[in-house]
Coordinates of C-alpha atoms and ligand atoms in Angstrom, one line a residue:
X14 CA -17.0 -37.0 -21.0
X15 CA -18.9 -35.4 -23.8
X16 CA -18.1 -31.6 -23.4
X17 CA -21.0 -31.0 -26.3
X18 CA -23.4 -31.5 -23.2
X19 CA -25.3 -28.5 -21.7
X20 CA -27.5 -27.8 -19.0
X21 CA -29.8 -25.4 -21.0
X22 CA -28.6 -25.8 -24.5
X23 CA -30.9 -23.6 -25.8
X24 CA -29.4 -20.5 -23.4
X25 CA -25.9 -21.3 -23.5
X26 CA -25.4 -21.8 -26.7
X27 CA -27.5 -19.1 -28.1
X28 CA -26.2 -16.5 -31.3
X29 CA -24.8 -13.8 -30.0
X30 CA -27.4 -11.0 -31.7
X31 CA -30.2 -13.4 -29.9
X32 CA -28.3 -13.2 -26.2
X33 CA -28.4 -9.4 -26.9
X34 CA -31.6 -9.2 -27.6
X35 CA -32.4 -11.0 -24.7
X36 CA -30.2 -8.9 -22.5
X37 CA -31.9 -5.6 -23.9
X38 CA -35.3 -7.0 -22.9
X39 CA -34.2 -8.1 -19.4
X40 CA -32.3 -5.0 -18.8
X41 CA -35.6 -2.8 -19.3
X42 CA -37.2 -5.0 -17.2
X43 CA -34.3 -4.4 -14.6
X44 CA -34.2 -0.5 -15.0
X45 CA -38.2 -0.6 -14.5
X46 CA -37.9 -2.5 -11.3
X47 CA -35.0 -0.7 -10.0
X48 CA -36.9 2.7 -10.2
X49 CA -39.5 1.3 -8.0
X50 CA -36.5 0.7 -5.5
X51 CA -36.0 3.8 -2.8
X52 CA -32.4 4.1 -3.6
X53 CA -32.4 3.9 -7.6
X54 CA -35.9 5.6 -8.0
X55 CA -34.6 9.0 -6.1
X56 CA -31.2 8.8 -8.0
X57 CA -32.7 8.3 -11.5
X58 CA -35.9 10.8 -11.0
X59 CA -33.0 13.1 -10.3
X60 CA -31.0 12.2 -13.4
X61 CA -34.0 12.1 -15.5
X62 CA -33.1 8.7 -16.5
X63 CA -35.8 5.8 -17.0
X64 CA -36.9 2.6 -18.9
X65 CA -37.0 5.0 -22.4
X66 CA -33.0 5.7 -21.8
X67 CA -32.6 2.3 -22.9
X68 CA -32.7 1.6 -26.4
X69 CA -29.7 -0.4 -26.9
X70 CA -27.2 -2.1 -24.8
X71 CA -24.9 0.5 -24.8
X72 CA -27.1 3.1 -23.3
X73 CA -26.4 1.4 -19.8
X74 CA -23.6 3.7 -19.8
X75 CA -25.9 6.7 -19.2
X76 CA -26.5 5.1 -16.1
X77 CA -24.4 5.8 -12.8
X78 CA -22.5 2.8 -11.3
X79 CA -23.5 1.4 -7.8
X80 CA -20.7 0.8 -5.7
X81 CA -20.6 -1.2 -2.3
X82 CA -21.0 2.1 0.2
X83 CA -24.3 2.6 -1.6
X84 CA -25.3 -1.2 -0.7
X85 CA -23.9 0.0 3.1
X86 CA -25.8 3.4 2.9
X87 CA -29.0 1.7 2.1
X88 CA -29.0 -0.9 4.6
X89 CA -30.8 -3.1 5.3
X90 CA -33.3 -2.8 2.2
X91 CA -33.2 0.6 0.6
X92 CA -32.4 -1.1 -2.7
X93 CA -35.3 -3.8 -2.8
X94 CA -38.1 -3.4 -4.8
X95 CA -41.7 -3.6 -3.7
X96 CA -41.0 -7.7 -4.0
X97 CA -39.4 -7.3 -1.0
X98 CA -42.8 -8.7 0.4
X99 CA -42.2 -11.8 -1.4
X100 CA -38.5 -12.6 0.5
X101 CA -38.2 -15.7 1.8
X102 CA -34.3 -15.6 2.3
X103 CA -31.7 -13.1 2.7
X104 CA -28.0 -13.7 2.6
X105 CA -24.8 -11.5 3.6
X106 CA -21.4 -10.9 2.0
X107 CA -18.9 -12.2 4.7
X108 CA -17.7 -8.7 5.2
X109 CA -14.0 -9.5 4.2
X110 CA -13.6 -5.2 3.6
X111 CA -16.0 -4.0 6.3
X112 CA -19.7 -3.9 7.0
X113 CA -21.5 -6.6 5.6
X114 CA -23.9 -5.7 2.5
X115 CA -27.3 -7.6 2.4
X116 CA -29.2 -9.1 -0.4
X117 CA -32.8 -10.4 -0.2
X118 CA -34.7 -12.6 -2.7
X119 CA -37.9 -14.3 -3.2
X120 CA -38.7 -17.7 -5.0
X121 CA -38.1 -16.6 -8.6
X122 CA -34.8 -15.2 -7.2
X123 CA -33.7 -18.3 -5.7
X124 CA -34.9 -20.7 -8.5
X125 CA -33.1 -18.9 -10.8
X126 CA -29.8 -18.8 -9.3
X127 CA -30.4 -22.1 -7.8
X128 CA -30.4 -23.3 -12.0
X129 CA -27.2 -20.7 -12.7
X130 CA -25.3 -23.0 -10.1
X131 CA -26.5 -26.2 -11.6
X132 CA -26.0 -25.0 -14.7
X133 CA -22.0 -23.9 -13.5
X134 CA -22.0 -27.2 -11.9
X135 CA -23.0 -28.8 -15.1
X136 CA -20.6 -27.0 -17.2
X137 CA -17.8 -28.0 -15.6
X138 CA -18.4 -31.7 -15.9
X139 CA -20.7 -32.7 -13.0
X140 CA -23.5 -34.6 -13.4
X141 CA -27.0 -35.8 -12.1
X142 CA -25.8 -38.6 -9.6
X143 CA -22.4 -37.6 -8.7
X144 CA -22.2 -36.9 -4.6
X145 CA -21.6 -33.2 -4.3
X146 CA -19.7 -32.3 -0.9
X147 CA -20.1 -29.0 -0.3
X148 CA -16.7 -27.7 2.1
X149 CA -18.2 -24.3 2.9
X150 CA -19.7 -22.5 5.7
X151 CA -23.5 -22.5 5.6
X152 CA -25.7 -19.9 6.9
X153 CA -25.5 -16.3 5.8
X154 CA -22.3 -16.5 3.7
X155 CA -23.9 -17.2 -0.1
X156 CA -21.2 -20.3 -0.7
X157 CA -23.3 -22.8 1.6
X158 CA -26.6 -22.7 0.7
X159 CA -26.1 -21.6 -3.2
X160 CA -24.2 -24.5 -4.0
X161 CA -26.3 -26.6 -1.9
X162 CA -29.6 -25.8 -3.8
X163 CA -27.6 -25.7 -7.2
X164 CA -26.2 -29.6 -6.3
X165 CA -29.8 -30.5 -5.6
X166 CA -31.2 -28.9 -8.6
X167 CA -28.3 -30.8 -11.0
X168 CA -29.6 -34.2 -9.2
X169 CA -26.7 -34.7 -7.2
X170 CA -26.4 -36.2 -3.8
X171 CA -25.4 -32.9 -2.0
X172 CA -23.7 -33.1 1.5
X173 CA -23.9 -30.0 3.2
X174 CA -20.6 -31.0 4.8
X175 CA -19.9 -27.4 5.8
X176 CA -16.4 -26.0 6.7
X177 CA -13.8 -27.1 9.1
X178 CA -13.4 -30.4 10.9
X179 CA -11.4 -32.0 8.4
X180 CA -11.4 -35.4 9.7
X181 CA -15.2 -35.8 9.3
X182 CA -14.6 -34.2 5.8
X183 CA -12.6 -37.3 4.9
X184 CA -15.0 -39.5 6.5
X185 CA -17.9 -37.9 4.5
X186 CA -15.7 -38.4 0.9
X187 CA -14.8 -42.2 2.1
X188 CA -18.0 -43.3 3.4
X189 CA -20.3 -41.7 0.7
X190 CA -17.9 -42.1 -2.3
X191 CA -18.0 -38.2 -3.1
X192 CA -17.0 -37.7 -6.5
X193 CA -17.1 -33.7 -6.6
X194 CA -16.1 -31.2 -3.9
X195 CA -16.0 -27.5 -3.7
X196 CA -14.1 -26.0 -1.4
X197 CA -12.2 -22.7 -1.1
X198 CA -8.2 -23.1 -2.4
X199 CA -6.7 -22.2 0.4
X200 CA -8.5 -25.2 2.6
X201 CA -7.7 -28.1 -0.1
X202 CA -4.3 -28.2 0.7
X203 CA -4.9 -28.3 4.5
X204 CA -6.9 -31.0 3.7
X205 CA -4.4 -32.7 1.4
X206 CA -1.9 -32.9 4.9
X207 CA -4.8 -34.6 6.8
X208 CA -5.0 -37.2 4.4
X209 CA -1.3 -37.6 4.2
X210 CA -1.5 -37.7 8.2
X211 CA -4.3 -40.5 7.6
X212 CA -2.5 -42.3 5.0
X213 CA -5.6 -42.1 2.8
X214 CA -4.5 -41.5 -0.8
X215 CA -7.0 -39.4 -3.0
X216 CA -6.3 -41.4 -6.1
X217 CA -6.9 -45.2 -4.9
X218 CA -9.0 -44.4 -1.8
X219 CA -11.7 -42.1 -2.8
X220 CA -13.9 -41.9 -5.5
X221 CA -12.7 -37.9 -5.9
X222 CA -13.0 -36.7 -9.6
X223 CA -13.4 -32.9 -9.7
X224 CA -12.9 -30.4 -7.4
X225 CA -14.6 -26.7 -7.8
X226 CA -12.5 -24.0 -6.3
X227 CA -13.3 -20.0 -5.8
X228 CA -14.3 -17.5 -3.4
X229 CA -10.9 -16.2 -3.0
X230 CA -8.3 -15.2 -5.6
X231 CA -5.8 -18.3 -6.6
X232 CA -3.1 -18.2 -9.3
X233 CA -3.2 -21.2 -12.1
X234 CA 0.1 -22.1 -10.1
X235 CA -2.0 -23.2 -7.0
X236 CA -4.7 -24.4 -9.2
X237 CA -2.0 -26.7 -10.8
X238 CA -0.7 -27.6 -7.2
X239 CA -3.9 -28.8 -6.1
X240 CA -4.9 -30.9 -8.9
X241 CA -1.1 -32.6 -8.7
X242 CA -1.5 -33.4 -5.1
X243 CA -5.2 -35.0 -5.2
X244 CA -5.0 -35.9 -8.8
X245 CA -8.2 -34.4 -9.4
X246 CA -9.1 -31.6 -12.2
X247 CA -10.2 -28.0 -10.0
X248 CA -12.4 -25.8 -12.0
X249 CA -12.6 -21.9 -11.2
X250 CA -15.8 -21.0 -9.7
X251 CA -16.6 -17.3 -9.5
X252 CA -19.5 -15.3 -7.7
X253 CA -20.1 -13.0 -5.0
X254 CA -23.2 -11.8 -2.6
X255 CA -24.1 -9.1 -4.4
X256 CA -24.7 -11.0 -7.5
X257 CA -26.4 -13.7 -5.7
X258 CA -23.1 -15.8 -4.6
X259 CA -21.5 -18.7 -6.4
X260 CA -23.0 -19.2 -10.2
X261 CA -21.9 -15.9 -11.9
X262 CA -19.0 -17.5 -13.8
X263 CA -17.5 -20.7 -14.3
X264 CA -14.8 -22.7 -16.3
X265 CA -16.2 -25.5 -18.2
X266 CA -14.2 -28.5 -19.1
X267 CA -11.4 -26.7 -21.4
X268 CA -10.4 -25.1 -18.5
X269 CA -9.7 -21.7 -20.0
X270 CA -11.5 -19.0 -18.8
X271 CA -14.8 -18.6 -17.0
X272 CA -17.7 -18.5 -19.1
X273 CA -20.0 -15.7 -17.5
X274 CA -23.5 -16.4 -17.8
X275 CA -25.0 -13.3 -20.1
X276 CA -28.4 -14.0 -19.7
X277 CA -28.1 -13.1 -16.3
X278 CA -25.6 -10.6 -16.0
X279 CA -24.8 -7.7 -18.5
X280 CA -21.0 -7.2 -18.3
X281 CA -19.0 -4.1 -18.7
X282 CA -15.0 -4.1 -17.9
X283 CA -13.6 -0.6 -17.0
X284 CA -10.8 1.2 -16.3
X285 CA -11.0 1.8 -12.6
X286 CA -9.5 5.3 -12.6
X287 CA -10.9 6.4 -16.1
X288 CA -14.4 4.7 -15.6
X289 CA -14.2 3.8 -19.0
X290 CA -14.1 0.5 -21.0
X291 CA -11.0 -0.8 -21.4
X292 CA -10.3 -2.1 -24.9
X293 CA -11.1 -5.9 -25.7
X294 CA -9.1 -8.4 -24.2
X295 CA -7.2 -5.7 -21.4
X296 CA -7.6 -5.8 -17.7
X297 CA -9.7 -3.8 -15.7
X298 CA -12.5 -3.8 -13.0
X299 CA -15.6 -6.0 -13.6
X300 CA -18.7 -4.2 -13.5
X301 CA -22.4 -6.2 -13.5
X302 CA -26.0 -5.2 -13.8
X303 CA -28.1 -8.3 -12.9
X304 CA -30.9 -9.1 -15.4
X305 CA -32.7 -12.0 -13.8
X306 CA -33.7 -10.6 -10.2
X307 CA -36.8 -9.2 -8.9
X308 CA -36.6 -8.3 -5.3
X309 CA -32.9 -6.5 -5.7
X310 CA -31.7 -5.4 -9.2
X311 CA -28.4 -3.9 -9.4
X312 CA -27.5 -1.9 -11.6
X313 CA -23.5 -1.3 -13.1
X314 CA -22.3 -2.6 -9.8
X315 CA -18.6 -2.6 -9.5
X316 CA -17.0 -5.6 -8.1
X317 CA -13.4 -4.2 -7.8
X318 CA -12.6 -7.6 -9.1
X319 CA -9.8 -7.2 -11.6
X320 CA -10.6 -9.3 -14.9
X321 CA -10.4 -9.3 -18.6
X322 CA -12.3 -10.6 -21.6
X323 CA -10.5 -13.7 -22.9
X324 CA -10.9 -13.1 -27.2
X325 CA -12.2 -15.6 -29.3
X326 CA -14.7 -18.6 -28.8
X327 CA -14.7 -21.6 -26.6
X328 CA -14.2 -24.8 -28.3
X329 CA -16.8 -26.0 -25.8
X330 CA -19.7 -24.4 -28.0
X331 CA -21.0 -22.4 -25.4
X332 CA -21.2 -18.2 -26.7
X333 CA -21.2 -16.8 -23.2
X334 CA -17.9 -14.9 -23.2
X335 CA -15.0 -15.9 -20.7
X336 CA -13.2 -14.2 -18.1
X337 CA -9.9 -14.6 -17.2
X338 CA -9.1 -15.6 -13.6
X339 CA -9.4 -12.7 -11.4
X340 CA -5.9 -11.2 -10.6
X341 CA -7.2 -9.8 -7.4
X342 CA -9.4 -6.5 -6.1
X343 CA -8.4 -3.1 -7.2
X344 CA -7.8 -2.5 -3.5
X345 CA -5.8 -5.4 -2.6
X346 CA -2.9 -3.6 -4.3
X347 CA -0.5 -2.6 -2.0
X348 CA 2.6 -0.1 -2.8
X349 CA 5.9 -0.9 -1.4
X350 CA 9.4 0.8 -1.6
X351 CA 7.8 2.7 -4.7
X352 CA 6.6 -0.6 -6.4
X353 CA 3.0 -1.7 -7.0
X354 CA 2.1 -5.1 -5.7
X355 CA -0.7 -7.4 -6.3
X356 CA -0.5 -10.5 -3.7
X357 CA -1.3 -13.1 -6.7
X358 CA 2.2 -11.8 -8.2
X359 CA 3.8 -13.2 -5.5
X360 CA 1.9 -16.2 -5.1
X361 CA 2.4 -17.2 -8.7
X362 CA 6.5 -17.2 -7.4
X363 CA 5.6 -19.0 -4.4
X364 CA 3.4 -21.8 -5.7
X365 CA 5.7 -22.8 -8.3
X366 CA 7.8 -24.4 -5.8
X367 CA 7.2 -28.0 -4.8
X368 CA 8.6 -26.9 -1.7
X369 CA 6.0 -24.7 -0.5
X370 CA 3.0 -25.3 1.1
X371 CA 0.0 -23.0 0.6
X372 CA -0.2 -21.0 3.3
X373 CA 1.8 -17.8 3.0
X374 CA 1.5 -14.5 4.5
X375 CA 2.6 -11.3 3.4
X376 CA 3.5 -8.4 6.4
X377 CA 4.3 -5.2 5.3
X378 CA 6.2 -3.4 8.4
X379 CA 8.0 0.0 9.0
X380 CA 12.1 -0.8 10.6
X381 CA 14.0 1.8 11.2
X382 CA 11.8 4.3 9.2
X383 CA 12.2 1.7 6.4
X384 CA 9.5 0.0 4.6
X385 CA 9.9 -3.8 4.6
X386 CA 8.1 -6.6 2.8
X387 CA 8.4 -10.0 4.7
X388 CA 6.9 -13.4 2.9
X389 CA 6.0 -15.8 5.4
X390 CA 6.0 -18.8 3.8
X391 CA 5.1 -22.3 5.2
X392 CA 6.8 -25.5 3.7
X393 CA 5.3 -29.1 3.1
X394 CA 6.6 -31.1 6.1
X395 CA 8.6 -33.4 3.6
X396 CA 10.8 -30.8 2.9
X397 CA 11.6 -28.6 6.1
X398 CA 13.6 -31.2 7.0
X399 CA 15.9 -30.4 4.6
X400 CA 19.7 -29.3 5.6
X401 CA 20.2 -25.6 6.5
X402 CA 22.2 -25.4 2.8
X403 CA 19.5 -26.4 1.0
X404 CA 16.5 -24.2 2.7
X405 CA 19.2 -20.9 2.5
X406 CA 19.1 -21.7 -1.3
X407 CA 15.5 -22.2 -1.6
X408 CA 15.2 -18.8 0.7
X409 CA 17.5 -17.0 -1.9
X410 CA 15.9 -18.2 -4.9
X411 CA 12.5 -17.0 -3.4
X412 CA 13.7 -13.4 -3.1
X413 CA 15.1 -13.2 -6.3
X414 CA 12.6 -14.4 -8.0
X415 CA 9.8 -12.3 -6.1
X416 CA 12.0 -9.2 -6.7
X417 CA 12.0 -9.9 -10.7
X418 CA 8.1 -9.8 -10.3
X419 CA 7.2 -7.4 -8.2
X420 CA 10.3 -5.2 -8.3
X421 CA 10.5 -4.8 -4.6
X422 CA 13.0 -7.0 -2.2
X423 CA 11.4 -8.6 0.0
X424 CA 12.5 -10.6 3.3
X425 CA 11.7 -14.1 3.2
X426 CA 10.9 -16.7 6.1
X427 CA 10.7 -20.5 5.7
X428 CA 8.3 -22.0 8.0
X429 CA 7.2 -25.2 9.2
X430 CA 3.4 -26.6 8.2
X431 CA 0.9 -25.1 11.1
X432 CA 2.9 -22.0 11.9
X433 CA 0.9 -19.1 10.0
X434 CA -2.3 -18.2 11.6
X435 CA -5.5 -20.1 9.8
X436 CA -8.8 -18.5 8.6
X437 CA -11.9 -20.3 8.8
X438 CA -13.4 -18.7 5.8
X439 CA -11.1 -17.2 2.8
X440 CA -7.3 -16.7 3.5
X441 CA -6.0 -13.3 4.4
X442 CA -2.6 -12.6 2.7
X443 CA -1.5 -9.1 3.6
X444 CA -1.6 -7.6 6.8
X445 CA 0.1 -3.9 6.9
X446 CA 1.4 -2.9 10.0
X447 CA 3.0 0.3 8.8
X448 CA 0.3 2.9 9.5
X449 CA 0.4 2.0 13.1
X450 CA 4.1 1.8 13.3
X451 CA 4.6 5.2 11.6
Ligands
ADP517 P1 -17.0 -10.3 0.7 O1 -16.4 -9.2 0.0 O2 -17.0 -9.9 1.9 O3 -15.9 -10.9 0.7 P2 -18.3 -12.4 -0.8 O4 -17.9 -13.1 0.0 O5 -19.3 -12.2 -1.5 O6 -17.7 -11.1 0.0 O7 -16.8 -12.4 -2.0 C1 -17.1 -12.1 -3.1 C2 -15.6 -12.1 -3.5 O8 -15.0 -13.1 -3.4 C3 -15.3 -11.5 -5.1 O9 -15.9 -10.2 -5.4 C4 -14.2 -12.0 -5.3 O10 -13.1 -10.7 -5.2 C5 -13.5 -12.8 -4.3 N1 -14.1 -14.3 -5.3 C6 -14.9 -15.3 -5.9 N2 -14.5 -16.2 -6.3 C7 -13.3 -15.8 -6.9 C8 -12.4 -16.5 -7.6 N3 -13.0 -17.6 -8.4 N4 -11.1 -16.4 -7.9 C9 -10.9 -15.1 -7.2 N5 -11.5 -14.1 -6.5 C10 -12.6 -15.2 -6.1
ZN518 ZN1 -16.0 -23.3 -22.7

């Protein structure tokens, strides 16, 4: 496929200086809209901030951060502008970490969002005429309608398949010749198991040619695993409800980082402790300001997602900077035996093993006053029947490799497929029982 094609060539390949001019104009508009909301209006008046405070993009740093709790405190609509009256849709975050946050949209906001998702899909290689199956919960969750309108705007036959009902998903894939599919990575492995059970070969018996995967942290090793199982390329998709949902940052066909759409989002990466910007290329917390939203502008929203800018330009010709894959949320980290651990470090070890499926669970427990980390891992069915000796060897090697990666020694349990609880939505990777056991 010709990767020098763009959905919106002018915007996607804009010279940096022009892009920054556009950002500055839009930032002023965002601040002006924010001043009309109850929340920012009060806050900025107190601090003497207004549109004149913005002369350059760096002036964003005069403005306070917005955190999830601020959205919760302004529940349900304290952060909306008077354009709230024009709202025709609302969404809530999935509430993975507490009370959901609400975002309202008018027609302008929805059109702009659908266009960003269409741009994102095109950027990864989807084209008008594709059959796009969206395996994702519809409803308040943004992945359903977000990709639905995006796929339709792209000009793809967009199948609102919804979540679950795996056999029916496979029937849809076969009956309608699905070429592009969106799903969360943890679901795709389950889907593959059912392909196997049903005797359907994803390469020979379907038209699948690309996946869009996202909504939850996953490693490069997990992407590779998915690509190898299905024989289909998988592109990383990043978004969050507070910033609309999908369509914030997306991989292009180079698969070397996610282009974040800088005409619509002003991007900062900060050290979550000092709140100062990190050095270019260093990992920090992603902070985003909406640049093209009318009903609910958000200024310097702390996503809690950890990433870095990938230095240099992308060979696809897009000038919007690239983010590295999200390594987790700043609040995902746990401490065990004095070591700071991110679940993705453990996943990266697990996913490199051919015997391992994709479902795993890290349990933190206190046994006889000592904290222990259990890593429970489902194996792929064909390997679970291996000899006791082989399984012991696999277990030993996992224990050592995880210890080398995170410095704390885990206890590894190998399980047959289907043993671990399955989530309807995003995978839960860590359960901490320690407080309760003390
Ligand atoms: P919730 O915070 O309730 O889970 P959302 O459904 O809005 O609400 O989820 C957005 C979050 O999902 C992001 O902040 C990020 O942590 C995670 N996420 C989304 N896409 C990706 C991705 N491609 N890689 C890693 N994490 C992702
Ligand atoms: Zn690119």
